Amino acid sequence: MGLTINEDKTKFMETLPSSVNNTSFCVNGHSFERTLNLETIRALETFERKALRTIFGPVEDQGCWRTRYNFELYRLYKEPQVTQVIRSNRLRWLGHIWRSPENNQTRAYTFKNPMGSRTRGRPPTRWIDDVENDLKTLNTKNWQKVAAYRWNWRKRAVETAKTCNRLLCS
């Protein structure tokens, strides 16, 4: 069972200030739609549990039928939750970006410090901030050196993110 991604329909996750009205952007001729971070994660988790409840059905408990609890669903499913897979893929992408050449536009835009004045109030969370929070939760120190070596990065960060339940709480 593998996952194939249709690049023409792929959405990416990004947190943006609510004042930005861009609905999509183009990279290498492919158009990507912007999605909301927290709302989308909750919707994905809800959809995943709804699908699992349909697949596994109700359980008989003392002569009465009831819907399965979330922990029962995940115990039966034995696969990482969809949010764990997303975070794992986000860490995998970070490794790709970090190993890319210095003059790569994706790397420049990911790690550059934006110039200019910021809006009032709490600054918006950037993609790199979310990834660094995930790395702190995984206790990955000095991620730049680890990400330089692909197999070491995959083992220490990407695969660990799929199995780490602490990422679900953050």
PDB file of N, CA and C in Angstrom, residues 60-162:
ATOM      1  N   GLU A  60     -20.211  -4.512  20.350  1.00  0.00           N
ATOM      2  CA  GLU A  60     -21.237  -4.877  21.316  1.00  0.00           C
ATOM      3  C   GLU A  60     -20.628  -4.845  22.709  1.00  0.00           C
ATOM      4  N   ASP A  61     -21.247  -4.093  23.591  1.00  0.00           N
ATOM      5  CA  ASP A  61     -20.749  -3.927  24.948  1.00  0.00           C
ATOM      6  C   ASP A  61     -21.902  -4.183  25.917  1.00  0.00           C
ATOM      7  N   GLN A  62     -21.857  -5.309  26.617  1.00  0.00           N
ATOM      8  CA  GLN A  62     -22.876  -5.709  27.595  1.00  0.00           C
ATOM      9  C   GLN A  62     -24.271  -5.723  26.977  1.00  0.00           C
ATOM     10  N   GLY A  63     -24.379  -6.314  25.776  1.00  0.00           N
ATOM     11  CA  GLY A  63     -25.670  -6.455  25.123  1.00  0.00           C
ATOM     12  C   GLY A  63     -26.131  -5.238  24.352  1.00  0.00           C
ATOM     13  N   CYS A  64     -25.425  -4.136  24.417  1.00  0.00           N
ATOM     14  CA  CYS A  64     -25.792  -2.914  23.682  1.00  0.00           C
ATOM     15  C   CYS A  64     -24.693  -2.587  22.683  1.00  0.00           C
ATOM     16  N   TRP A  65     -25.103  -2.058  21.545  1.00  0.00           N
ATOM     17  CA  TRP A  65     -24.147  -1.649  20.528  1.00  0.00           C
ATOM     18  C   TRP A  65     -23.761  -0.190  20.741  1.00  0.00           C
ATOM     19  N   ARG A  66     -22.465   0.085  20.618  1.00  0.00           N
ATOM     20  CA  ARG A  66     -21.967   1.449  20.755  1.00  0.00           C
ATOM     21  C   ARG A  66     -20.896   1.689  19.711  1.00  0.00           C
ATOM     22  N   THR A  67     -20.641   2.967  19.433  1.00  0.00           N
ATOM     23  CA  THR A  67     -19.554   3.302  18.508  1.00  0.00           C
ATOM     24  C   THR A  67     -18.224   3.102  19.221  1.00  0.00           C
ATOM     25  N   ARG A  68     -17.229   2.807  18.447  1.00  0.00           N
ATOM     26  CA  ARG A  68     -15.903   2.558  19.024  1.00  0.00           C
ATOM     27  C   ARG A  68     -15.262   3.863  19.489  1.00  0.00           C
ATOM     28  N   TYR A  69     -14.493   3.768  20.567  1.00  0.00           N
ATOM     29  CA  TYR A  69     -13.733   4.911  21.057  1.00  0.00           C
ATOM     30  C   TYR A  69     -12.531   5.145  20.147  1.00  0.00           C
ATOM     31  N   ASN A  70     -11.980   6.348  20.208  1.00  0.00           N
ATOM     32  CA  ASN A  70     -10.850   6.689  19.348  1.00  0.00           C
ATOM     33  C   ASN A  70      -9.665   5.758  19.570  1.00  0.00           C
ATOM     34  N   PHE A  71      -9.330   5.449  20.815  1.00  0.00           N
ATOM     35  CA  PHE A  71      -8.175   4.593  21.077  1.00  0.00           C
ATOM     36  C   PHE A  71      -8.411   3.191  20.545  1.00  0.00           C
ATOM     37  N   GLU A  72      -9.655   2.726  20.523  1.00  0.00           N
ATOM     38  CA  GLU A  72      -9.968   1.413  19.956  1.00  0.00           C
ATOM     39  C   GLU A  72      -9.758   1.416  18.442  1.00  0.00           C
ATOM     40  N   LEU A  73     -10.148   2.501  17.808  1.00  0.00           N
ATOM     41  CA  LEU A  73      -9.965   2.605  16.361  1.00  0.00           C
ATOM     42  C   LEU A  73      -8.491   2.557  15.991  1.00  0.00           C
ATOM     43  N   TYR A  74      -7.683   3.333  16.699  1.00  0.00           N
ATOM     44  CA  TYR A  74      -6.265   3.388  16.364  1.00  0.00           C
ATOM     45  C   TYR A  74      -5.551   2.099  16.742  1.00  0.00           C
ATOM     46  N   ARG A  75      -6.019   1.394  17.748  1.00  0.00           N
ATOM     47  CA  ARG A  75      -5.433   0.101  18.102  1.00  0.00           C
ATOM     48  C   ARG A  75      -5.717  -0.918  16.995  1.00  0.00           C
ATOM     49  N   LEU A  76      -6.913  -0.886  16.424  1.00  0.00           N
ATOM     50  CA  LEU A  76      -7.267  -1.796  15.342  1.00  0.00           C
ATOM     51  C   LEU A  76      -6.566  -1.430  14.036  1.00  0.00           C
ATOM     52  N   TYR A  77      -6.425  -0.160  13.775  1.00  0.00           N
ATOM     53  CA  TYR A  77      -5.877   0.317  12.504  1.00  0.00           C
ATOM     54  C   TYR A  77      -4.381   0.053  12.392  1.00  0.00           C
ATOM     55  N   LYS A  78      -3.630   0.222  13.468  1.00  0.00           N
ATOM     56  CA  LYS A  78      -2.189  -0.067  13.549  1.00  0.00           C
ATOM     57  C   LYS A  78      -1.354   0.691  12.516  1.00  0.00           C
ATOM     58  N   GLU A  79      -1.806   1.844  12.119  1.00  0.00           N
ATOM     59  CA  GLU A  79      -1.063   2.717  11.213  1.00  0.00           C
ATOM     60  C   GLU A  79      -0.972   4.089  11.867  1.00  0.00           C
ATOM     61  N   PRO A  80       0.036   4.892  11.501  1.00  0.00           N
ATOM     62  CA  PRO A  80       0.112   6.239  12.078  1.00  0.00           C
ATOM     63  C   PRO A  80      -1.102   7.080  11.675  1.00  0.00           C
ATOM     64  N   GLN A  81      -1.468   7.989  12.554  1.00  0.00           N
ATOM     65  CA  GLN A  81      -2.577   8.883  12.248  1.00  0.00           C
ATOM     66  C   GLN A  81      -2.183   9.801  11.104  1.00  0.00           C
ATOM     67  N   VAL A  82      -3.188  10.340  10.441  1.00  0.00           N
ATOM     68  CA  VAL A  82      -2.940  11.171   9.271  1.00  0.00           C
ATOM     69  C   VAL A  82      -2.101  12.400   9.635  1.00  0.00           C
ATOM     70  N   THR A  83      -2.294  12.951  10.817  1.00  0.00           N
ATOM     71  CA  THR A  83      -1.503  14.119  11.208  1.00  0.00           C
ATOM     72  C   THR A  83      -0.045  13.740  11.454  1.00  0.00           C
ATOM     73  N   GLN A  84       0.202  12.527  11.931  1.00  0.00           N
ATOM     74  CA  GLN A  84       1.582  12.078  12.103  1.00  0.00           C
ATOM     75  C   GLN A  84       2.266  11.916  10.749  1.00  0.00           C
ATOM     76  N   VAL A  85       1.542  11.410   9.772  1.00  0.00           N
ATOM     77  CA  VAL A  85       2.107  11.247   8.435  1.00  0.00           C
ATOM     78  C   VAL A  85       2.410  12.606   7.821  1.00  0.00           C
ATOM     79  N   ILE A  86       1.514  13.566   8.013  1.00  0.00           N
ATOM     80  CA  ILE A  86       1.731  14.913   7.487  1.00  0.00           C
ATOM     81  C   ILE A  86       2.968  15.535   8.119  1.00  0.00           C
ATOM     82  N   ARG A  87       3.106  15.416   9.431  1.00  0.00           N
ATOM     83  CA  ARG A  87       4.285  15.988  10.102  1.00  0.00           C
ATOM     84  C   ARG A  87       5.560  15.281   9.674  1.00  0.00           C
ATOM     85  N   SER A  88       5.476  13.981   9.469  1.00  0.00           N
ATOM     86  CA  SER A  88       6.631  13.228   8.995  1.00  0.00           C
ATOM     87  C   SER A  88       7.040  13.702   7.601  1.00  0.00           C
ATOM     88  N   ASN A  89       6.056  13.904   6.740  1.00  0.00           N
ATOM     89  CA  ASN A  89       6.362  14.393   5.387  1.00  0.00           C
ATOM     90  C   ASN A  89       6.897  15.819   5.413  1.00  0.00           C
ATOM     91  N   ARG A  90       6.435  16.613   6.369  1.00  0.00           N
ATOM     92  CA  ARG A  90       6.943  17.971   6.512  1.00  0.00           C
ATOM     93  C   ARG A  90       8.418  17.937   6.908  1.00  0.00           C
ATOM     94  N   LEU A  91       8.793  17.028   7.798  1.00  0.00           N
ATOM     95  CA  LEU A  91      10.196  16.892   8.184  1.00  0.00           C
ATOM     96  C   LEU A  91      11.028  16.356   7.022  1.00  0.00           C
ATOM     97  N   ARG A  92      10.454  15.435   6.258  1.00  0.00           N
ATOM     98  CA  ARG A  92      11.165  14.909   5.091  1.00  0.00           C
ATOM     99  C   ARG A  92      11.446  16.036   4.104  1.00  0.00           C
ATOM    100  N   TRP A  93      10.459  16.908   3.877  1.00  0.00           N
ATOM    101  CA  TRP A  93      10.632  18.037   2.965  1.00  0.00           C
ATOM    102  C   TRP A  93      11.692  19.003   3.499  1.00  0.00           C
ATOM    103  N   LEU A  94      11.734  19.200   4.811  1.00  0.00           N
ATOM    104  CA  LEU A  94      12.758  20.060   5.396  1.00  0.00           C
ATOM    105  C   LEU A  94      14.150  19.524   5.074  1.00  0.00           C
ATOM    106  N   GLY A  95      14.318  18.205   5.157  1.00  0.00           N
ATOM    107  CA  GLY A  95      15.606  17.611   4.806  1.00  0.00           C
ATOM    108  C   GLY A  95      15.963  17.852   3.351  1.00  0.00           C
ATOM    109  N   HIS A  96      14.983  17.707   2.455  1.00  0.00           N
ATOM    110  CA  HIS A  96      15.229  17.975   1.035  1.00  0.00           C
ATOM    111  C   HIS A  96      15.668  19.422   0.823  1.00  0.00           C
ATOM    112  N   ILE A  97      14.959  20.342   1.464  1.00  0.00           N
ATOM    113  CA  ILE A  97      15.285  21.755   1.305  1.00  0.00           C
ATOM    114  C   ILE A  97      16.674  22.047   1.850  1.00  0.00           C
ATOM    115  N   TRP A  98      17.015  21.478   3.001  1.00  0.00           N
ATOM    116  CA  TRP A  98      18.303  21.761   3.629  1.00  0.00           C
ATOM    117  C   TRP A  98      19.463  21.221   2.802  1.00  0.00           C
ATOM    118  N   ARG A  99      19.263  20.084   2.125  1.00  0.00           N
ATOM    119  CA  ARG A  99      20.328  19.504   1.309  1.00  0.00           C
ATOM    120  C   ARG A  99      20.416  20.140  -0.077  1.00  0.00           C
ATOM    121  N   SER A 100      19.484  20.992  -0.439  1.00  0.00           N
ATOM    122  CA  SER A 100      19.514  21.641  -1.748  1.00  0.00           C
ATOM    123  C   SER A 100      20.626  22.691  -1.773  1.00  0.00           C
ATOM    124  N   PRO A 101      21.040  23.117  -2.977  1.00  0.00           N
ATOM    125  CA  PRO A 101      22.116  24.127  -3.074  1.00  0.00           C
ATOM    126  C   PRO A 101      21.710  25.453  -2.429  1.00  0.00           C
ATOM    127  N   GLU A 102      22.704  26.216  -2.038  1.00  0.00           N
ATOM    128  CA  GLU A 102      22.468  27.502  -1.373  1.00  0.00           C
ATOM    129  C   GLU A 102      21.663  28.477  -2.228  1.00  0.00           C
ATOM    130  N   ASN A 103      21.838  28.411  -3.549  1.00  0.00           N
ATOM    131  CA  ASN A 103      21.156  29.367  -4.421  1.00  0.00           C
ATOM    132  C   ASN A 103      19.762  28.892  -4.843  1.00  0.00           C
ATOM    133  N   ASN A 104      19.273  27.800  -4.314  1.00  0.00           N
ATOM    134  CA  ASN A 104      17.934  27.292  -4.619  1.00  0.00           C
ATOM    135  C   ASN A 104      16.888  28.258  -4.070  1.00  0.00           C
ATOM    136  N   GLN A 105      15.885  28.605  -4.901  1.00  0.00           N
ATOM    137  CA  GLN A 105      14.874  29.575  -4.478  1.00  0.00           C
ATOM    138  C   GLN A 105      14.035  29.059  -3.310  1.00  0.00           C
ATOM    139  N   THR A 106      13.708  27.783  -3.334  1.00  0.00           N
ATOM    140  CA  THR A 106      12.905  27.222  -2.242  1.00  0.00           C
ATOM    141  C   THR A 106      13.650  27.335  -0.929  1.00  0.00           C
ATOM    142  N   ARG A 107      14.943  27.033  -0.949  1.00  0.00           N
ATOM    143  CA  ARG A 107      15.745  27.148   0.268  1.00  0.00           C
ATOM    144  C   ARG A 107      15.845  28.607   0.721  1.00  0.00           C
ATOM    145  N   ALA A 108      16.036  29.498  -0.223  1.00  0.00           N
ATOM    146  CA  ALA A 108      16.165  30.910   0.123  1.00  0.00           C
ATOM    147  C   ALA A 108      14.890  31.430   0.776  1.00  0.00           C
ATOM    148  N   TYR A 109      13.727  31.090   0.217  1.00  0.00           N
ATOM    149  CA  TYR A 109      12.468  31.582   0.774  1.00  0.00           C
ATOM    150  C   TYR A 109      12.105  30.913   2.089  1.00  0.00           C
ATOM    151  N   THR A 110      12.555  29.682   2.283  1.00  0.00           N
ATOM    152  CA  THR A 110      12.235  28.978   3.523  1.00  0.00           C
ATOM    153  C   THR A 110      13.032  29.521   4.696  1.00  0.00           C
ATOM    154  N   PHE A 111      14.302  29.786   4.494  1.00  0.00           N
ATOM    155  CA  PHE A 111      15.168  30.150   5.603  1.00  0.00           C
ATOM    156  C   PHE A 111      15.507  31.632   5.676  1.00  0.00           C
ATOM    157  N   LYS A 112      15.026  32.435   4.740  1.00  0.00           N
ATOM    158  CA  LYS A 112      15.376  33.853   4.778  1.00  0.00           C
ATOM    159  C   LYS A 112      14.619  34.560   5.898  1.00  0.00           C
ATOM    160  N   ASN A 113      15.186  35.637   6.350  1.00  0.00           N
ATOM    161  CA  ASN A 113      14.554  36.461   7.365  1.00  0.00           C
ATOM    162  C   ASN A 113      13.843  37.598   6.646  1.00  0.00           C
ATOM    163  N   PRO A 114      12.511  37.645   6.700  1.00  0.00           N
ATOM    164  CA  PRO A 114      11.809  38.694   5.949  1.00  0.00           C
ATOM    165  C   PRO A 114      12.145  40.076   6.485  1.00  0.00           C
ATOM    166  N   MET A 115      12.322  40.983   5.559  1.00  0.00           N
ATOM    167  CA  MET A 115      12.667  42.352   5.932  1.00  0.00           C
ATOM    168  C   MET A 115      11.389  43.182   6.013  1.00  0.00           C
ATOM    169  N   GLY A 116      11.466  44.286   6.691  1.00  0.00           N
ATOM    170  CA  GLY A 116      10.322  45.186   6.774  1.00  0.00           C
ATOM    171  C   GLY A 116       9.658  45.101   8.134  1.00  0.00           C
ATOM    172  N   SER A 117       8.597  45.895   8.277  1.00  0.00           N
ATOM    173  CA  SER A 117       7.895  45.918   9.556  1.00  0.00           C
ATOM    174  C   SER A 117       6.783  44.885   9.566  1.00  0.00           C
ATOM    175  N   ARG A 118       6.519  44.348  10.739  1.00  0.00           N
ATOM    176  CA  ARG A 118       5.466  43.357  10.900  1.00  0.00           C
ATOM    177  C   ARG A 118       4.200  44.052  11.390  1.00  0.00           C
ATOM    178  N   THR A 119       3.099  43.363  11.234  1.00  0.00           N
ATOM    179  CA  THR A 119       1.829  43.902  11.694  1.00  0.00           C
ATOM    180  C   THR A 119       1.766  43.849  13.219  1.00  0.00           C
ATOM    181  N   ARG A 120       0.826  44.554  13.786  1.00  0.00           N
ATOM    182  CA  ARG A 120       0.660  44.559  15.235  1.00  0.00           C
ATOM    183  C   ARG A 120       0.160  43.207  15.710  1.00  0.00           C
ATOM    184  N   GLY A 121       0.418  42.938  16.977  1.00  0.00           N
ATOM    185  CA  GLY A 121      -0.083  41.706  17.575  1.00  0.00           C
ATOM    186  C   GLY A 121       0.885  40.554  17.419  1.00  0.00           C
ATOM    187  N   ARG A 122       0.369  39.369  17.671  1.00  0.00           N
ATOM    188  CA  ARG A 122       1.196  38.169  17.602  1.00  0.00           C
ATOM    189  C   ARG A 122       1.602  37.904  16.155  1.00  0.00           C
ATOM    190  N   PRO A 123       2.895  37.650  15.930  1.00  0.00           N
ATOM    191  CA  PRO A 123       3.329  37.388  14.553  1.00  0.00           C
ATOM    192  C   PRO A 123       2.762  36.052  14.064  1.00  0.00           C
ATOM    193  N   PRO A 124       2.471  35.938  12.780  1.00  0.00           N
ATOM    194  CA  PRO A 124       1.940  34.690  12.262  1.00  0.00           C
ATOM    195  C   PRO A 124       2.984  33.579  12.337  1.00  0.00           C
ATOM    196  N   THR A 125       2.530  32.373  12.550  1.00  0.00           N
ATOM    197  CA  THR A 125       3.429  31.227  12.630  1.00  0.00           C
ATOM    198  C   THR A 125       3.885  30.865  11.224  1.00  0.00           C
ATOM    199  N   ARG A 126       5.205  30.760  11.059  1.00  0.00           N
ATOM    200  CA  ARG A 126       5.753  30.368   9.767  1.00  0.00           C
ATOM    201  C   ARG A 126       5.866  28.851   9.699  1.00  0.00           C
ATOM    202  N   TRP A 127       6.005  28.325   8.495  1.00  0.00           N
ATOM    203  CA  TRP A 127       6.146  26.885   8.298  1.00  0.00           C
ATOM    204  C   TRP A 127       7.365  26.365   9.044  1.00  0.00           C
ATOM    205  N   ILE A 128       8.457  27.095   8.972  1.00  0.00           N
ATOM    206  CA  ILE A 128       9.690  26.657   9.622  1.00  0.00           C
ATOM    207  C   ILE A 128       9.533  26.641  11.141  1.00  0.00           C
ATOM    208  N   ASP A 129       8.709  27.540  11.693  1.00  0.00           N
ATOM    209  CA  ASP A 129       8.467  27.537  13.133  1.00  0.00           C
ATOM    210  C   ASP A 129       7.746  26.261  13.565  1.00  0.00           C
ATOM    211  N   ASP A 130       6.749  25.837  12.786  1.00  0.00           N
ATOM    212  CA  ASP A 130       6.045  24.592  13.087  1.00  0.00           C
ATOM    213  C   ASP A 130       6.984  23.396  13.028  1.00  0.00           C
ATOM    214  N   VAL A 131       7.845  23.375  12.016  1.00  0.00           N
ATOM    215  CA  VAL A 131       8.785  22.265  11.865  1.00  0.00           C
ATOM    216  C   VAL A 131       9.774  22.244  13.028  1.00  0.00           C
ATOM    217  N   GLU A 132      10.263  23.406  13.428  1.00  0.00           N
ATOM    218  CA  GLU A 132      11.207  23.453  14.546  1.00  0.00           C
ATOM    219  C   GLU A 132      10.537  23.035  15.861  1.00  0.00           C
ATOM    220  N   ASN A 133       9.268  23.361  16.033  1.00  0.00           N
ATOM    221  CA  ASN A 133       8.537  22.866  17.213  1.00  0.00           C
ATOM    222  C   ASN A 133       8.425  21.353  17.185  1.00  0.00           C
ATOM    223  N   ASP A 134       8.181  20.774  16.012  1.00  0.00           N
ATOM    224  CA  ASP A 134       8.147  19.314  15.892  1.00  0.00           C
ATOM    225  C   ASP A 134       9.500  18.708  16.245  1.00  0.00           C
ATOM    226  N   LEU A 135      10.574  19.354  15.803  1.00  0.00           N
ATOM    227  CA  LEU A 135      11.917  18.846  16.103  1.00  0.00           C
ATOM    228  C   LEU A 135      12.226  18.933  17.596  1.00  0.00           C
ATOM    229  N   LYS A 136      11.762  19.981  18.263  1.00  0.00           N
ATOM    230  CA  LYS A 136      11.946  20.087  19.714  1.00  0.00           C
ATOM    231  C   LYS A 136      11.197  18.974  20.425  1.00  0.00           C
ATOM    232  N   THR A 137       9.977  18.677  19.957  1.00  0.00           N
ATOM    233  CA  THR A 137       9.191  17.598  20.559  1.00  0.00           C
ATOM    234  C   THR A 137       9.889  16.259  20.383  1.00  0.00           C
ATOM    235  N   LEU A 138      10.560  16.070  19.257  1.00  0.00           N
ATOM    236  CA  LEU A 138      11.290  14.828  18.993  1.00  0.00           C
ATOM    237  C   LEU A 138      12.669  14.795  19.646  1.00  0.00           C
ATOM    238  N   ASN A 139      13.044  15.872  20.354  1.00  0.00           N
ATOM    239  CA  ASN A 139      14.358  15.997  20.992  1.00  0.00           C
ATOM    240  C   ASN A 139      15.498  15.858  19.982  1.00  0.00           C
ATOM    241  N   THR A 140      15.338  16.433  18.809  1.00  0.00           N
ATOM    242  CA  THR A 140      16.379  16.411  17.785  1.00  0.00           C
ATOM    243  C   THR A 140      17.224  17.661  17.936  1.00  0.00           C
ATOM    244  N   LYS A 141      18.442  17.459  18.377  1.00  0.00           N
ATOM    245  CA  LYS A 141      19.365  18.569  18.575  1.00  0.00           C
ATOM    246  C   LYS A 141      20.193  18.757  17.301  1.00  0.00           C
ATOM    247  N   ASN A 142      20.486  19.998  16.985  1.00  0.00           N
ATOM    248  CA  ASN A 142      21.324  20.356  15.838  1.00  0.00           C
ATOM    249  C   ASN A 142      20.832  19.670  14.569  1.00  0.00           C
ATOM    250  N   TRP A 143      19.598  19.958  14.183  1.00  0.00           N
ATOM    251  CA  TRP A 143      18.969  19.277  13.067  1.00  0.00           C
ATOM    252  C   TRP A 143      19.667  19.516  11.738  1.00  0.00           C
ATOM    253  N   GLN A 144      20.397  20.635  11.611  1.00  0.00           N
ATOM    254  CA  GLN A 144      21.058  20.939  10.349  1.00  0.00           C
ATOM    255  C   GLN A 144      22.125  19.893  10.012  1.00  0.00           C
ATOM    256  N   LYS A 145      22.886  19.460  11.021  1.00  0.00           N
ATOM    257  CA  LYS A 145      23.913  18.441  10.781  1.00  0.00           C
ATOM    258  C   LYS A 145      23.275  17.089  10.493  1.00  0.00           C
ATOM    259  N   VAL A 146      22.188  16.780  11.193  1.00  0.00           N
ATOM    260  CA  VAL A 146      21.505  15.504  10.976  1.00  0.00           C
ATOM    261  C   VAL A 146      20.879  15.475   9.583  1.00  0.00           C
ATOM    262  N   ALA A 147      20.279  16.576   9.151  1.00  0.00           N
ATOM    263  CA  ALA A 147      19.591  16.624   7.858  1.00  0.00           C
ATOM    264  C   ALA A 147      20.557  16.568   6.681  1.00  0.00           C
ATOM    265  N   ALA A 148      21.823  16.865   6.915  1.00  0.00           N
ATOM    266  CA  ALA A 148      22.801  16.831   5.832  1.00  0.00           C
ATOM    267  C   ALA A 148      23.000  15.414   5.295  1.00  0.00           C
ATOM    268  N   TYR A 149      22.741  14.409   6.108  1.00  0.00           N
ATOM    269  CA  TYR A 149      22.891  13.017   5.708  1.00  0.00           C
ATOM    270  C   TYR A 149      21.508  12.389   5.605  1.00  0.00           C
ATOM    271  N   ARG A 150      21.100  12.089   4.389  1.00  0.00           N
ATOM    272  CA  ARG A 150      19.725  11.694   4.103  1.00  0.00           C
ATOM    273  C   ARG A 150      19.233  10.512   4.927  1.00  0.00           C
ATOM    274  N   TRP A 151      19.989   9.428   4.968  1.00  0.00           N
ATOM    275  CA  TRP A 151      19.502   8.220   5.662  1.00  0.00           C
ATOM    276  C   TRP A 151      19.442   8.430   7.160  1.00  0.00           C
ATOM    277  N   ASN A 152      20.406   9.173   7.693  1.00  0.00           N
ATOM    278  CA  ASN A 152      20.387   9.482   9.118  1.00  0.00           C
ATOM    279  C   ASN A 152      19.176  10.358   9.447  1.00  0.00           C
ATOM    280  N   TRP A 153      18.873  11.326   8.578  1.00  0.00           N
ATOM    281  CA  TRP A 153      17.717  12.207   8.776  1.00  0.00           C
ATOM    282  C   TRP A 153      16.418  11.414   8.727  1.00  0.00           C
ATOM    283  N   ARG A 154      16.322  10.522   7.757  1.00  0.00           N
ATOM    284  CA  ARG A 154      15.106   9.731   7.616  1.00  0.00           C
ATOM    285  C   ARG A 154      14.879   8.859   8.849  1.00  0.00           C
ATOM    286  N   LYS A 155      15.956   8.285   9.359  1.00  0.00           N
ATOM    287  CA  LYS A 155      15.823   7.400  10.522  1.00  0.00           C
ATOM    288  C   LYS A 155      15.521   8.178  11.794  1.00  0.00           C
ATOM    289  N   ARG A 156      16.225   9.272  12.023  1.00  0.00           N
ATOM    290  CA  ARG A 156      16.098   9.990  13.287  1.00  0.00           C
ATOM    291  C   ARG A 156      14.905  10.920  13.359  1.00  0.00           C
ATOM    292  N   ALA A 157      14.498  11.498  12.252  1.00  0.00           N
ATOM    293  CA  ALA A 157      13.419  12.489  12.307  1.00  0.00           C
ATOM    294  C   ALA A 157      12.143  12.005  11.636  1.00  0.00           C
ATOM    295  N   VAL A 158      12.253  11.593  10.397  1.00  0.00           N
ATOM    296  CA  VAL A 158      11.058  11.283   9.611  1.00  0.00           C
ATOM    297  C   VAL A 158      10.348  10.054  10.152  1.00  0.00           C
ATOM    298  N   GLU A 159      11.065   8.961  10.339  1.00  0.00           N
ATOM    299  CA  GLU A 159      10.429   7.735  10.827  1.00  0.00           C
ATOM    300  C   GLU A 159      10.002   7.864  12.286  1.00  0.00           C
ATOM    301  N   THR A 160      10.749   8.606  13.084  1.00  0.00           N
ATOM    302  CA  THR A 160      10.378   8.820  14.475  1.00  0.00           C
ATOM    303  C   THR A 160       9.088   9.628  14.580  1.00  0.00           C
ATOM    304  N   ALA A 161       8.894  10.572  13.668  1.00  0.00           N
ATOM    305  CA  ALA A 161       7.689  11.404  13.692  1.00  0.00           C
ATOM    306  C   ALA A 161       6.435  10.583  13.435  1.00  0.00           C
ATOM    307  N   LYS A 162       6.553   9.497  12.660  1.00  0.00           N
ATOM    308  CA  LYS A 162       5.386   8.658  12.384  1.00  0.00           C
ATOM    309  C   LYS A 162       4.939   7.874  13.614  1.00  0.00           C
TER     310      LYS A 162
END
